[in-house]
Amino acid sequence: MGRVLAWAEFPSGAAEFPDRKSTPMASGHSEESSLIARYASFSLVGATADFLSGAVFVTVLLERGAEPWVLGLMLGSANLVGLVVEAPSGALGDRYGHRRLLVSGLFLWGTGFMLFGYADRLASTLAGMYLWAFGFHLHSGTLTALVVNRIGSRDRSTRIARTMWFGQVSGHSGAVLGAASVMVAGTWLPADALISAGGVVLVALAALAHVCFPRSPGQPGRRLGEIVRESAVSMVGRRFLPLVALTASLTSGIALLVVSWQPMLLAVHGEDVRRNGLMLLMMMSALVAGSACSRFVGRDRPHVWAPLFAAAVGLPLALAAHGLVPLTAGLLASEFLLGLTGVLSGVWQQLMFSDANRNTMFSMLGMVSGLVRALTVVSFGWLWGLLGMAWSVTSMISVGVVAAVVSAVSSRLLPESTRFAAHPSDESKNDGDHSSGESEPDENAV
């Protein structure tokens, strides 16, 4: 981890791993594996800290007196804060370097957790939520962009898919570790102290990120407005329509699970922080299993399989909400499908993004996610009070199914939506390897 690596610049202003055809294979593979190991480690530890909060934060809000409609407004407004931060944060990363944004975002995210944990009123609790939303969205996508932009053109699709698999499986494994920590520490620590502990871990990661990752040089010759404009124009075009619809579908499913599983568990079993930790442990284990299984299903054709699985994500949750299947079975099945779909969606995104605007384009999809998430939690809070839990869950799931169908159909009708971005060096080399601007995925991706 402490080894100093030398990085060469290429036209997008970032650095890359040398292609294996131009350097000894062992050296290139060692450098790439070293950075991926650090990427996976930070994903694991960051997710562990995140899920120290994820297991209990809705319960804490309810304990502090938040009614269902107030809960929906608080979560929705926090998501709107993240929505405002998302787009400029990506451009800042692409312009000034991803490591700087990574460090700043982790620090603010962790500080928000600590404020949330120590707050005793809803107003100060909301301030902590806003701060953690600001930090989370400031850092989102920066670590992945820092790593993926160092992948050269040789076997690019295979190596990007491999990187995304390691990152997501590690992140979800960190969620399992966080849930297990809640289950154990919940016997002697209150819920708000667990959230504060997660904040301390994130602040420590911010300090370590500066020494664990190489400096990304950024693109000093480009204006922020230019980066945002180019990315926005690309994102609203036909080429990204299926991916935007898939993001909306997947985000609505994730948001619905986040805000509904704790109240559903509370209604069935009563209040018990340790039971929350146990349930989240099982749910995150199912998420890890789904992510791991993605290596066997469709990573060479994410545009085909991701919408199919996204459409099915909410169905087990709806059945559980109506009492047609046990609550535990419904939650675990939905989490498994989320894990499977999440990896396929991540691979599709990173294959479509250009290196020059990778962080900004991720942030553009992040804005879509933030908007959908805010609308989902606000609508769910309103429908919960109006229709009850079961039908509010069913209503919100139908939105995700429609978006998944739009993604599937449009990806078939718009062939440019499956034309992957080429590496920036391809144009200058002009060797014909990617002359069409499209890289074919390797069916034997690891």
CSV table of C-alpha atoms in Angstrom, one decimal:
chain,number,residue,atom,x,y,z
A,1,MET,CA,0.0,0.0,0.0
A,2,GLY,CA,2.8,2.4,0.8
A,3,ARG,CA,4.6,1.6,-2.5
A,4,VAL,CA,5.1,4.7,-4.7
A,5,LEU,CA,3.9,4.2,-8.3
A,6,ALA,CA,4.9,6.3,-11.3
A,7,TRP,CA,2.0,7.2,-13.6
A,8,ALA,CA,2.2,8.4,-17.2
A,9,GLU,CA,-0.1,11.0,-18.5
A,10,PHE,CA,-2.4,10.5,-21.5
A,11,PRO,CA,-4.6,12.9,-23.5
A,12,SER,CA,-7.5,13.0,-21.1
A,13,GLY,CA,-5.3,14.4,-18.3
A,14,ALA,CA,-5.4,11.2,-16.2
A,15,ALA,CA,-2.8,8.5,-15.8
A,16,GLU,CA,-3.1,4.9,-17.0
A,17,PHE,CA,-1.7,1.5,-16.4
A,18,PRO,CA,0.7,0.7,-19.3
A,19,ASP,CA,-0.8,-1.8,-21.7
A,20,ARG,CA,0.5,-5.3,-21.4
A,21,LYS,CA,1.6,-5.4,-25.0
A,22,SER,CA,4.0,-2.6,-24.4
A,23,THR,CA,5.4,-3.5,-21.0
A,24,PRO,CA,6.2,-6.8,-19.3
A,25,MET,CA,2.9,-8.5,-18.3
A,26,ALA,CA,4.0,-9.1,-14.7
A,27,SER,CA,4.8,-5.4,-14.0
A,28,GLY,CA,1.6,-4.1,-15.5
A,29,HIS,CA,-0.5,-6.7,-13.7
A,30,SER,CA,1.2,-6.1,-10.4
A,31,GLU,CA,0.6,-2.3,-10.5
A,32,GLU,CA,-3.1,-2.8,-11.5
A,33,SER,CA,-3.7,-5.4,-8.9
A,34,SER,CA,-2.1,-3.2,-6.2
A,35,LEU,CA,-4.4,-0.3,-6.9
A,36,ILE,CA,-7.5,-2.6,-7.2
A,37,ALA,CA,-6.6,-4.1,-3.8
A,38,ARG,CA,-6.6,-0.6,-2.3
A,39,TYR,CA,-9.8,0.2,-4.1
A,40,ALA,CA,-11.5,-2.9,-2.7
A,41,SER,CA,-10.2,-2.2,0.8
A,42,PHE,CA,-11.5,1.3,0.9
A,43,SER,CA,-14.9,0.1,-0.6
A,44,LEU,CA,-15.1,-2.5,2.2
A,45,VAL,CA,-14.2,-0.2,5.1
A,46,GLY,CA,-16.3,2.7,3.8
A,47,ALA,CA,-19.4,0.4,3.4
A,48,THR,CA,-18.8,-0.9,6.9
A,49,ALA,CA,-19.0,2.6,8.3
A,50,ASP,CA,-22.0,3.4,6.2
A,51,PHE,CA,-23.9,0.5,7.4
A,52,LEU,CA,-23.2,1.2,11.1
A,53,SER,CA,-25.8,3.9,10.3
A,54,GLY,CA,-27.8,2.0,7.8
A,55,ALA,CA,-29.0,-0.5,10.3
A,56,VAL,CA,-30.5,2.0,12.7
A,57,PHE,CA,-30.9,5.5,11.3
A,58,VAL,CA,-34.6,5.2,10.5
A,59,THR,CA,-35.3,3.8,13.9
A,60,VAL,CA,-33.3,6.7,15.5
A,61,LEU,CA,-35.5,9.2,13.5
A,62,LEU,CA,-38.7,7.5,14.7
A,63,GLU,CA,-37.4,7.5,18.3
A,64,ARG,CA,-36.7,11.3,18.1
A,65,GLY,CA,-40.3,11.9,17.2
A,66,ALA,CA,-40.5,11.9,13.4
A,67,GLU,CA,-43.9,11.0,12.1
A,68,PRO,CA,-44.1,9.1,8.8
A,69,TRP,CA,-44.7,12.2,6.7
A,70,VAL,CA,-41.9,14.1,8.6
A,71,LEU,CA,-39.6,11.1,8.0
A,72,GLY,CA,-40.3,11.3,4.3
A,73,LEU,CA,-39.7,15.0,4.1
A,74,MET,CA,-36.4,14.8,6.1
A,75,LEU,CA,-35.1,12.0,3.9
A,76,GLY,CA,-36.3,13.6,0.7
A,77,SER,CA,-34.8,17.0,1.5
A,78,ALA,CA,-31.5,15.4,2.4
A,79,ASN,CA,-31.5,13.7,-1.0
A,80,LEU,CA,-32.2,17.0,-2.7
A,81,VAL,CA,-29.1,18.4,-1.0
A,82,GLY,CA,-27.2,15.6,-2.5
A,83,LEU,CA,-28.8,16.3,-5.9
A,84,VAL,CA,-27.6,19.9,-5.8
A,85,VAL,CA,-24.0,18.8,-5.0
A,86,GLU,CA,-23.8,15.9,-7.4
A,87,ALA,CA,-23.2,17.5,-10.8
A,88,PRO,CA,-20.6,20.1,-9.9
A,89,SER,CA,-18.8,17.5,-7.7
A,90,GLY,CA,-18.1,15.3,-10.7
A,91,ALA,CA,-16.8,18.2,-12.7
A,92,LEU,CA,-14.6,19.2,-9.9
A,93,GLY,CA,-13.1,15.7,-9.8
A,94,ASP,CA,-12.4,15.6,-13.5
A,95,ARG,CA,-11.0,19.1,-13.5
A,96,TYR,CA,-8.9,19.2,-10.4
A,97,GLY,CA,-8.2,15.6,-9.6
A,98,HIS,CA,-10.2,12.7,-8.1
A,99,ARG,CA,-8.0,12.2,-5.0
A,100,ARG,CA,-8.7,15.7,-3.6
A,101,LEU,CA,-12.4,15.3,-3.9
A,102,LEU,CA,-12.2,11.8,-2.4
A,103,VAL,CA,-10.5,13.1,0.8
A,104,SER,CA,-12.9,16.1,1.2
A,105,GLY,CA,-16.0,14.0,0.6
A,106,LEU,CA,-15.0,11.3,3.1
A,107,PHE,CA,-14.2,13.9,5.8
A,108,LEU,CA,-17.6,15.8,5.4
A,109,TRP,CA,-19.5,12.5,5.2
A,110,GLY,CA,-18.0,11.3,8.4
A,111,THR,CA,-18.5,14.6,10.2
A,112,GLY,CA,-22.2,14.5,9.2
A,113,PHE,CA,-22.5,11.0,10.8
A,114,MET,CA,-21.0,12.3,14.0
A,115,LEU,CA,-23.3,15.3,14.2
A,116,PHE,CA,-26.3,13.0,13.5
A,117,GLY,CA,-25.3,10.7,16.2
A,118,TYR,CA,-24.8,13.3,18.9
A,119,ALA,CA,-27.9,15.4,18.0
A,120,ASP,CA,-30.8,15.4,20.4
A,121,ARG,CA,-33.4,17.4,18.4
A,122,LEU,CA,-34.8,16.9,14.9
A,123,ALA,CA,-33.4,20.2,13.7
A,124,SER,CA,-29.8,19.3,14.6
A,125,THR,CA,-30.4,15.7,13.3
A,126,LEU,CA,-31.5,17.2,10.0
A,127,ALA,CA,-28.3,19.3,9.9
A,128,GLY,CA,-26.2,16.2,10.3
A,129,MET,CA,-28.2,14.5,7.5
A,130,TYR,CA,-27.5,17.4,5.2
A,131,LEU,CA,-23.8,17.4,6.0
A,132,TRP,CA,-23.4,13.7,5.4
A,133,ALA,CA,-25.4,14.0,2.1
A,134,PHE,CA,-23.1,16.8,1.0
A,135,GLY,CA,-20.0,14.7,1.8
A,136,PHE,CA,-21.3,11.5,0.4
A,137,HIS,CA,-22.2,13.0,-3.0
A,138,LEU,CA,-19.0,15.0,-3.1
A,139,HIS,CA,-17.0,11.8,-3.0
A,140,SER,CA,-19.3,9.6,-5.0
A,141,GLY,CA,-17.7,8.1,-8.1
A,142,THR,CA,-14.3,9.6,-7.4
A,143,LEU,CA,-12.6,6.4,-6.2
A,144,THR,CA,-14.0,4.4,-9.2
A,145,ALA,CA,-13.0,7.1,-11.7
A,146,LEU,CA,-9.5,7.3,-10.1
A,147,VAL,CA,-9.0,3.5,-10.7
A,148,VAL,CA,-10.8,2.9,-14.0
A,149,ASN,CA,-9.1,5.9,-15.7
A,150,ARG,CA,-5.8,4.0,-15.2
A,151,ILE,CA,-7.0,1.1,-17.3
A,152,GLY,CA,-5.5,1.1,-20.8
A,153,SER,CA,-7.1,0.0,-24.1
A,154,ARG,CA,-5.8,-3.6,-24.0
A,155,ASP,CA,-8.6,-5.9,-22.9
A,156,ARG,CA,-10.4,-2.8,-21.6
A,157,SER,CA,-13.9,-4.2,-21.3
A,158,THR,CA,-12.6,-7.3,-19.4
A,159,ARG,CA,-10.5,-5.3,-17.0
A,160,ILE,CA,-13.3,-2.7,-16.3
A,161,ALA,CA,-15.7,-5.5,-15.6
A,162,ARG,CA,-13.2,-7.1,-13.3
A,163,THR,CA,-12.6,-3.9,-11.4
A,164,MET,CA,-16.3,-3.2,-11.0
A,165,TRP,CA,-16.9,-6.7,-9.7
A,166,PHE,CA,-14.1,-6.4,-7.1
A,167,GLY,CA,-15.3,-3.0,-6.0
A,168,GLN,CA,-19.0,-3.9,-5.6
A,169,VAL,CA,-18.4,-7.3,-4.0
A,170,SER,CA,-16.0,-5.6,-1.5
A,171,GLY,CA,-18.4,-2.8,-0.8
A,172,HIS,CA,-21.3,-5.2,-0.2
A,173,SER,CA,-19.0,-7.4,2.0
A,174,GLY,CA,-18.3,-4.2,4.0
A,175,ALA,CA,-22.1,-3.8,4.5
A,176,VAL,CA,-22.2,-7.4,5.9
A,177,LEU,CA,-19.4,-6.5,8.3
A,178,GLY,CA,-21.2,-3.3,9.3
A,179,ALA,CA,-24.4,-5.2,9.9
A,180,ALA,CA,-22.5,-7.8,12.0
A,181,SER,CA,-20.9,-5.0,14.0
A,182,VAL,CA,-24.4,-3.5,14.8
A,183,MET,CA,-25.6,-7.0,15.9
A,184,VAL,CA,-22.6,-7.3,18.3
A,185,ALA,CA,-22.1,-3.7,19.4
A,186,GLY,CA,-25.9,-3.2,19.8
A,187,THR,CA,-25.8,-5.1,23.0
A,188,TRP,CA,-23.8,-2.3,24.7
A,189,LEU,CA,-24.0,0.7,22.5
A,190,PRO,CA,-27.1,2.8,21.7
A,191,ALA,CA,-28.0,3.3,18.1
A,192,ASP,CA,-26.9,7.0,17.9
A,193,ALA,CA,-23.4,6.0,19.2
A,194,LEU,CA,-23.1,3.4,16.4
A,195,ILE,CA,-23.8,6.1,13.8
A,196,SER,CA,-21.1,8.4,15.4
A,197,ALA,CA,-18.6,5.5,15.4
A,198,GLY,CA,-19.2,5.1,11.6
A,199,GLY,CA,-18.4,8.8,11.2
A,200,VAL,CA,-15.1,8.4,13.0
A,201,VAL,CA,-14.1,5.6,10.6
A,202,LEU,CA,-15.0,7.7,7.6
A,203,VAL,CA,-12.8,10.6,8.8
A,204,ALA,CA,-10.0,8.2,9.3
A,205,LEU,CA,-10.4,7.0,5.7
A,206,ALA,CA,-10.2,10.6,4.6
A,207,ALA,CA,-6.8,10.9,6.2
A,208,LEU,CA,-5.6,7.6,4.7
A,209,ALA,CA,-6.8,8.3,1.2
A,210,HIS,CA,-4.2,11.0,0.8
A,211,VAL,CA,-1.3,8.5,1.2
A,212,CYS,CA,-3.0,5.3,-0.2
A,213,PHE,CA,-3.9,6.7,-3.7
A,214,PRO,CA,-1.8,8.4,-6.3
A,215,ARG,CA,-2.5,12.0,-7.2
A,216,SER,CA,-4.7,12.3,-10.3
A,217,PRO,CA,-3.4,15.3,-12.3
A,218,GLY,CA,-6.8,16.6,-13.5
A,219,GLN,CA,-7.3,18.6,-16.7
A,220,PRO,CA,-6.1,22.2,-16.1
A,221,GLY,CA,-6.9,23.3,-19.6
A,222,ARG,CA,-10.6,22.7,-19.4
A,223,ARG,CA,-13.3,24.8,-17.7
A,224,LEU,CA,-15.8,23.3,-15.3
A,225,GLY,CA,-18.7,24.6,-17.4
A,226,GLU,CA,-17.4,22.9,-20.5
A,227,ILE,CA,-17.1,19.5,-18.7
A,228,VAL,CA,-20.6,19.8,-17.2
A,229,ARG,CA,-22.0,20.9,-20.6
A,230,GLU,CA,-20.4,18.1,-22.5
A,231,SER,CA,-21.5,15.4,-20.0
A,232,ALA,CA,-25.1,16.8,-19.8
A,233,VAL,CA,-25.5,16.9,-23.6
A,234,SER,CA,-24.3,13.3,-23.8
A,235,MET,CA,-26.6,12.1,-20.9
A,236,VAL,CA,-29.8,13.6,-22.4
A,237,GLY,CA,-29.1,12.1,-25.8
A,238,ARG,CA,-30.5,8.8,-27.2
A,239,ARG,CA,-27.3,6.9,-26.4
A,240,PHE,CA,-27.8,7.1,-22.6
A,241,LEU,CA,-31.6,6.8,-22.5
A,242,PRO,CA,-31.7,3.1,-21.6
A,243,LEU,CA,-29.0,3.6,-18.9
A,244,VAL,CA,-30.9,6.5,-17.4
A,245,ALA,CA,-34.1,4.5,-17.3
A,246,LEU,CA,-32.2,1.6,-15.7
A,247,THR,CA,-30.7,3.9,-13.1
A,248,ALA,CA,-34.2,5.2,-12.2
A,249,SER,CA,-35.5,1.7,-11.8
A,250,LEU,CA,-32.6,0.5,-9.7
A,251,THR,CA,-32.6,3.6,-7.5
A,252,SER,CA,-36.3,3.4,-6.8
A,253,GLY,CA,-35.9,-0.2,-5.6
A,254,ILE,CA,-33.0,0.6,-3.4
A,255,ALA,CA,-34.7,3.7,-1.8
A,256,LEU,CA,-37.9,1.7,-1.2
A,257,LEU,CA,-36.0,-1.1,0.6
A,258,VAL,CA,-34.0,1.5,2.7
A,259,VAL,CA,-37.1,3.3,4.0
A,260,SER,CA,-39.5,0.3,4.3
A,261,TRP,CA,-37.7,-2.6,5.8
A,262,GLN,CA,-37.1,-1.2,9.3
A,263,PRO,CA,-40.8,-0.1,9.8
A,264,MET,CA,-42.0,-3.5,8.4
A,265,LEU,CA,-39.6,-5.3,10.8
A,266,LEU,CA,-40.7,-3.1,13.7
A,267,ALA,CA,-44.4,-3.9,13.0
A,268,VAL,CA,-43.8,-7.7,13.0
A,269,HIS,CA,-41.2,-8.1,15.7
A,270,GLY,CA,-41.1,-4.9,17.8
A,271,GLU,CA,-38.1,-2.7,18.5
A,272,ASP,CA,-34.8,-4.4,19.0
A,273,VAL,CA,-31.5,-2.9,17.7
A,274,ARG,CA,-29.9,-6.3,17.6
A,275,ARG,CA,-32.7,-7.8,15.5
A,276,ASN,CA,-32.2,-4.9,13.1
A,277,GLY,CA,-28.5,-5.8,12.9
A,278,LEU,CA,-29.3,-9.4,12.3
A,279,MET,CA,-31.8,-8.7,9.6
A,280,LEU,CA,-29.4,-6.2,7.9
A,281,LEU,CA,-26.6,-8.8,8.1
A,282,MET,CA,-28.7,-11.4,6.3
A,283,MET,CA,-29.9,-8.8,3.7
A,284,MET,CA,-26.3,-7.6,3.0
A,285,SER,CA,-25.2,-11.3,2.7
A,286,ALA,CA,-27.9,-11.8,0.1
A,287,LEU,CA,-26.6,-8.6,-1.6
A,288,VAL,CA,-23.0,-10.0,-1.6
A,289,ALA,CA,-24.3,-13.3,-3.0
A,290,GLY,CA,-26.1,-11.5,-5.8
A,291,SER,CA,-23.0,-9.4,-6.7
A,292,ALA,CA,-20.8,-12.4,-6.7
A,293,CYS,CA,-23.1,-14.3,-8.9
A,294,SER,CA,-22.9,-11.6,-11.5
A,295,ARG,CA,-19.6,-13.1,-12.7
A,296,PHE,CA,-21.7,-15.9,-14.2
A,297,VAL,CA,-24.6,-13.9,-15.6
A,298,GLY,CA,-24.3,-11.4,-18.4
A,299,ARG,CA,-21.3,-9.1,-17.6
A,300,ASP,CA,-20.5,-9.3,-21.3
A,301,ARG,CA,-24.0,-8.1,-22.2
A,302,PRO,CA,-25.1,-5.9,-19.2
A,303,HIS,CA,-27.6,-4.0,-21.4
A,304,VAL,CA,-29.6,-7.2,-21.9
A,305,TRP,CA,-29.6,-8.6,-18.4
A,306,ALA,CA,-29.6,-5.6,-16.1
A,307,PRO,CA,-33.1,-4.3,-17.1
A,308,LEU,CA,-34.5,-7.8,-16.7
A,309,PHE,CA,-33.3,-8.2,-13.2
A,310,ALA,CA,-34.2,-4.6,-12.3
A,311,ALA,CA,-37.8,-5.3,-13.2
A,312,ALA,CA,-37.9,-8.2,-10.7
A,313,VAL,CA,-36.2,-6.4,-7.8
A,314,GLY,CA,-39.3,-5.2,-6.1
A,315,LEU,CA,-41.6,-8.2,-6.6
A,316,PRO,CA,-40.5,-10.2,-3.6
A,317,LEU,CA,-40.8,-7.1,-1.4
A,318,ALA,CA,-44.4,-6.5,-2.6
A,319,LEU,CA,-45.3,-10.1,-1.8
A,320,ALA,CA,-43.8,-9.8,1.7
A,321,ALA,CA,-45.6,-6.5,2.3
A,322,HIS,CA,-49.0,-8.2,1.5
A,323,GLY,CA,-48.1,-11.2,3.7
A,324,LEU,CA,-47.9,-13.7,0.8
A,325,VAL,CA,-44.4,-14.7,1.6
A,326,PRO,CA,-42.4,-14.4,4.9
A,327,LEU,CA,-40.9,-10.9,5.4
A,328,THR,CA,-37.4,-12.3,5.7
A,329,ALA,CA,-37.7,-14.3,2.5
A,330,GLY,CA,-39.0,-11.3,0.6
A,331,LEU,CA,-36.3,-8.9,1.8
A,332,LEU,CA,-33.5,-11.4,1.1
A,333,ALA,CA,-34.8,-12.1,-2.4
A,334,SER,CA,-35.0,-8.4,-3.3
A,335,GLU,CA,-31.5,-7.8,-1.9
A,336,PHE,CA,-30.1,-10.7,-4.0
A,337,LEU,CA,-31.6,-9.2,-7.2
A,338,LEU,CA,-30.3,-5.8,-6.3
A,339,GLY,CA,-26.7,-7.1,-5.9
A,340,LEU,CA,-26.9,-8.9,-9.3
A,341,THR,CA,-28.4,-5.8,-11.0
A,342,GLY,CA,-26.0,-3.4,-9.4
A,343,VAL,CA,-22.9,-5.0,-10.8
A,344,LEU,CA,-24.3,-5.3,-14.3
A,345,SER,CA,-25.5,-1.6,-14.2
A,346,GLY,CA,-22.0,-0.5,-12.9
A,347,VAL,CA,-20.2,-2.3,-15.7
A,348,TRP,CA,-22.6,-0.8,-18.3
A,349,GLN,CA,-22.0,2.7,-16.9
A,350,GLN,CA,-18.2,2.5,-16.8
A,351,LEU,CA,-18.0,1.0,-20.3
A,352,MET,CA,-20.1,3.9,-21.7
A,353,PHE,CA,-18.3,6.8,-19.9
A,354,SER,CA,-15.4,8.6,-21.5
A,355,ASP,CA,-12.2,8.9,-19.4
A,356,ALA,CA,-12.1,12.7,-19.7
A,357,ASN,CA,-15.6,13.1,-18.2
A,358,ARG,CA,-16.0,9.9,-16.2
A,359,ASN,CA,-16.6,11.4,-12.8
A,360,THR,CA,-19.0,14.1,-14.2
A,361,MET,CA,-21.0,11.5,-16.2
A,362,PHE,CA,-21.2,9.4,-13.1
A,363,SER,CA,-22.5,12.5,-11.3
A,364,MET,CA,-25.1,13.1,-13.9
A,365,LEU,CA,-26.5,9.7,-13.3
A,366,GLY,CA,-26.1,10.4,-9.6
A,367,MET,CA,-28.4,13.4,-10.1
A,368,VAL,CA,-31.0,11.1,-11.7
A,369,SER,CA,-30.6,8.8,-8.8
A,370,GLY,CA,-30.9,11.6,-6.3
A,371,LEU,CA,-34.1,12.9,-7.9
A,372,VAL,CA,-35.7,9.5,-8.1
A,373,ARG,CA,-34.6,8.7,-4.5
A,374,ALA,CA,-36.1,12.0,-3.2
A,375,LEU,CA,-39.4,11.4,-5.1
A,376,THR,CA,-39.5,7.8,-3.9
A,377,VAL,CA,-39.1,8.5,-0.2
A,378,VAL,CA,-41.4,11.6,-0.2
A,379,SER,CA,-44.1,9.7,-2.2
A,380,PHE,CA,-43.6,6.6,0.0
A,381,GLY,CA,-44.0,8.7,3.2
A,382,TRP,CA,-47.2,10.3,1.8
A,383,LEU,CA,-48.7,7.0,0.5
A,384,TRP,CA,-47.8,5.2,3.7
A,385,GLY,CA,-50.0,7.5,5.8
A,386,LEU,CA,-52.7,7.4,3.1
A,387,LEU,CA,-52.8,3.7,2.0
A,388,GLY,CA,-50.9,1.8,4.6
A,389,MET,CA,-47.6,0.0,4.2
A,390,ALA,CA,-48.6,-2.8,1.8
A,391,TRP,CA,-50.2,-0.7,-0.9
A,392,SER,CA,-47.6,2.1,-0.6
A,393,VAL,CA,-44.9,-0.4,-1.3
A,394,THR,CA,-46.8,-1.9,-4.2
A,395,SER,CA,-47.4,1.5,-5.8
A,396,MET,CA,-43.8,2.5,-5.6
A,397,ILE,CA,-42.6,-0.8,-7.0
A,398,SER,CA,-44.7,-0.4,-10.1
A,399,VAL,CA,-42.7,2.8,-10.9
A,400,GLY,CA,-39.4,0.7,-11.0
A,401,VAL,CA,-41.0,-2.0,-13.2
A,402,VAL,CA,-42.1,0.6,-15.8
A,403,ALA,CA,-38.6,2.2,-15.8
A,404,ALA,CA,-36.9,-1.2,-16.3
A,405,VAL,CA,-39.2,-2.1,-19.2
A,406,VAL,CA,-38.3,1.3,-20.8
A,407,SER,CA,-34.6,0.5,-20.4
A,408,ALA,CA,-35.0,-3.0,-22.0
A,409,VAL,CA,-37.0,-1.8,-25.0
A,410,SER,CA,-35.0,1.3,-25.7
A,411,SER,CA,-31.7,-0.6,-25.6
A,412,ARG,CA,-33.0,-2.8,-28.4
A,413,LEU,CA,-34.3,0.1,-30.4
A,414,LEU,CA,-31.2,2.3,-30.0
A,415,PRO,CA,-28.0,0.4,-31.0
A,416,GLU,CA,-25.8,3.3,-30.0
A,417,SER,CA,-26.8,2.7,-26.4
A,418,THR,CA,-24.6,-0.4,-26.4
A,419,ARG,CA,-21.7,1.1,-28.2
A,420,PHE,CA,-19.0,1.4,-25.6
A,421,ALA,CA,-16.6,4.3,-25.2
A,422,ALA,CA,-13.1,3.8,-26.6
A,423,HIS,CA,-9.9,4.5,-24.7
A,424,PRO,CA,-8.5,8.0,-25.5
A,425,SER,CA,-5.2,6.6,-26.8
A,426,ASP,CA,-7.0,4.7,-29.5
A,427,GLU,CA,-7.4,7.7,-31.8
A,428,SER,CA,-3.8,8.7,-31.6
A,429,LYS,CA,-2.5,5.2,-32.0
A,430,ASN,CA,-4.8,4.6,-35.0
A,431,ASP,CA,-3.9,0.9,-34.9
A,432,GLY,CA,-7.4,-0.3,-35.8
A,433,ASP,CA,-8.0,-2.0,-32.5
A,434,HIS,CA,-11.0,0.2,-31.7
A,435,SER,CA,-11.5,2.0,-35.0
A,436,SER,CA,-15.3,1.9,-34.7
A,437,GLY,CA,-15.3,3.5,-31.3
A,438,GLU,CA,-16.6,0.4,-29.8
A,439,SER,CA,-14.9,-2.3,-27.6
A,440,GLU,CA,-16.3,-5.8,-27.6
A,441,PRO,CA,-16.7,-7.3,-24.1
A,442,ASP,CA,-14.8,-10.5,-23.4
A,443,GLU,CA,-17.1,-13.4,-22.5
A,444,ASN,CA,-14.4,-14.8,-20.3
A,445,ALA,CA,-14.2,-11.7,-18.0
A,446,VAL,CA,-13.0,-12.6,-14.5
